[in-house]
Amino acid sequence: QVQLVESGGGLVQAGGSLRLSCAASGSINRINAMGWYRQAPGKQREKVALITSGSSTNYADSVKGRFTISRDNANNTASLQMNSLKPEDTAVYYCYANVAASYAIRDYWGQGTQVTVSS
């Protein structure tokens, strides 16, 4: 099994910054893509940012230029630096990882961390 543990959410004023972190542990041979999704009340879960093992990144248009994703392959961690936050960034943020274990390749999700941006 694989566990993803997130940290770093909270309440911030518009224009402020937050940094989310995610640590993966368990039966991991290799983590392919790793990243973040978010879900606001009444809305579907959407991709925020993804990063491959080769450090290629992909961002939602709504966060380009404001958010930066990074990862540490040696420690199976990823971080999301969020700057110039807007009220519309308010959501539960979920860490995601596509993990190759000895038995299968599967998608895993963290428990979610709340990010609230006040106007």
CSV table of C-alpha atoms in Angstrom, one decimal:
chain,number,residue,atom,x,y,z
A,1,GLN,CA,0.0,0.0,0.0
A,2,VAL,CA,0.9,3.6,-0.5
A,3,GLN,CA,0.0,6.6,1.7
A,4,LEU,CA,0.1,10.3,0.7
A,5,VAL,CA,0.2,12.8,3.6
A,6,GLU,CA,-0.4,16.5,2.9
A,7,SER,CA,0.4,19.5,5.0
A,8,GLY,CA,0.4,23.2,4.7
A,9,GLY,CA,-3.2,24.3,4.1
A,10,GLY,CA,-4.8,27.1,6.0
A,11,LEU,CA,-6.4,30.6,5.8
A,12,VAL,CA,-4.8,33.4,4.0
A,13,GLN,CA,-5.8,36.8,2.7
A,14,ALA,CA,-6.1,37.5,-1.0
A,15,GLY,CA,-2.7,38.2,-2.5
A,16,GLY,CA,-0.9,36.0,0.1
A,17,SER,CA,1.0,32.8,-0.2
A,18,LEU,CA,0.8,29.3,1.0
A,19,ARG,CA,3.0,26.2,0.5
A,20,LEU,CA,1.5,22.7,0.3
A,21,SER,CA,3.6,19.6,0.8
A,22,CYS,CA,2.9,16.0,0.1
A,23,ALA,CA,4.9,12.9,1.3
A,24,ALA,CA,4.5,9.5,-0.2
A,25,SER,CA,5.4,6.3,1.7
A,26,GLY,CA,4.8,2.6,1.4
A,27,SER,CA,5.5,0.0,-1.3
A,28,ILE,CA,6.9,2.3,-3.9
A,29,ASN,CA,9.2,1.3,-6.8
A,30,ARG,CA,8.8,4.5,-8.7
A,31,ILE,CA,6.5,7.5,-8.7
A,32,ASN,CA,5.5,8.6,-12.2
A,33,ALA,CA,3.4,11.7,-12.1
A,34,MET,CA,2.8,13.5,-8.8
A,35,GLY,CA,0.7,16.6,-8.2
A,36,TRP,CA,-2.3,18.4,-6.9
A,37,TYR,CA,-6.0,18.5,-7.6
A,38,ARG,CA,-8.6,20.7,-5.9
A,39,GLN,CA,-12.3,20.6,-5.3
A,40,ALA,CA,-14.4,23.6,-4.3
A,41,PRO,CA,-17.9,23.3,-2.8
A,42,GLY,CA,-20.4,22.3,-5.5
A,43,LYS,CA,-17.8,21.9,-8.2
A,44,GLN,CA,-15.9,18.9,-9.7
A,45,ARG,CA,-12.4,18.0,-8.7
A,46,GLU,CA,-10.0,19.7,-11.1
A,47,LYS,CA,-6.3,19.4,-11.9
A,48,VAL,CA,-4.1,22.2,-10.4
A,49,ALA,CA,-0.6,21.1,-11.3
A,50,LEU,CA,1.3,17.9,-12.2
A,51,ILE,CA,5.0,17.0,-12.4
A,52,THR,CA,6.6,13.9,-13.9
A,53,SER,CA,9.6,12.0,-12.6
A,54,GLY,CA,11.6,13.9,-15.2
A,55,SER,CA,10.3,17.3,-13.8
A,56,SER,CA,8.1,18.2,-16.7
A,57,THR,CA,5.2,20.3,-15.4
A,58,ASN,CA,1.7,20.9,-16.4
A,59,TYR,CA,-0.6,23.6,-14.8
A,60,ALA,CA,-4.2,24.6,-15.0
A,61,ASP,CA,-4.6,27.8,-16.9
A,62,SER,CA,-6.1,29.5,-13.8
A,63,VAL,CA,-2.9,29.1,-11.8
A,64,LYS,CA,-0.2,29.6,-14.4
A,65,GLY,CA,2.3,32.2,-13.3
A,66,ARG,CA,1.1,32.0,-9.7
A,67,PHE,CA,1.7,28.4,-8.6
A,68,THR,CA,4.9,26.4,-8.8
A,69,ILE,CA,5.1,22.7,-8.3
A,70,SER,CA,8.3,20.8,-7.4
A,71,ARG,CA,9.3,17.4,-6.3
A,72,ASP,CA,12.1,15.5,-4.6
A,73,ASN,CA,12.4,12.1,-6.2
A,74,ALA,CA,14.8,10.8,-3.6
A,75,ASN,CA,12.4,11.5,-0.8
A,76,ASN,CA,9.1,10.9,-2.7
A,77,THR,CA,7.8,14.3,-1.8
A,78,ALA,CA,6.2,17.1,-3.8
A,79,SER,CA,5.4,20.7,-3.0
A,80,LEU,CA,3.1,23.4,-4.4
A,81,GLN,CA,4.1,27.0,-3.8
A,82,MET,CA,1.0,29.2,-4.2
A,83,ASN,CA,1.5,32.9,-4.6
A,84,SER,CA,-0.9,35.8,-5.4
A,85,LEU,CA,-3.8,33.7,-4.0
A,86,LYS,CA,-7.3,34.6,-5.0
A,87,PRO,CA,-10.7,33.9,-3.3
A,88,GLU,CA,-11.5,31.5,-6.2
A,89,ASP,CA,-8.5,29.4,-5.2
A,90,THR,CA,-10.5,28.4,-2.1
A,91,ALA,CA,-10.9,24.6,-2.1
A,92,VAL,CA,-9.8,21.3,-0.6
A,93,TYR,CA,-6.5,20.4,-2.2
A,94,TYR,CA,-5.6,16.8,-2.8
A,95,CYS,CA,-2.2,15.3,-3.4
A,96,TYR,CA,-2.1,12.8,-6.2
A,97,ALA,CA,0.5,10.3,-7.3
A,98,ASN,CA,0.7,7.6,-10.0
A,99,VAL,CA,2.8,4.9,-8.3
A,100,ALA,CA,4.5,1.8,-9.7
A,101,ALA,CA,4.7,-0.8,-7.0
A,102,SER,CA,6.0,-4.4,-7.4
A,103,TYR,CA,2.5,-5.6,-8.2
A,104,ALA,CA,0.7,-2.8,-10.2
A,105,ILE,CA,0.6,0.8,-11.3
A,106,ARG,CA,-2.1,2.7,-9.5
A,107,ASP,CA,-3.3,6.2,-8.7
A,108,TYR,CA,-3.3,7.3,-5.1
A,109,TRP,CA,-4.8,10.3,-3.3
A,110,GLY,CA,-4.2,12.1,-0.1
A,111,GLN,CA,-6.8,13.0,2.5
A,112,GLY,CA,-7.0,16.6,1.4
A,113,THR,CA,-6.1,19.9,3.0
A,114,GLN,CA,-8.3,23.0,3.1
A,115,VAL,CA,-7.1,26.2,1.6
A,116,THR,CA,-9.2,29.3,2.2
A,117,VAL,CA,-8.5,32.6,0.7
A,118,SER,CA,-10.4,35.6,2.1
A,119,SER,CA,-11.1,38.7,0.1
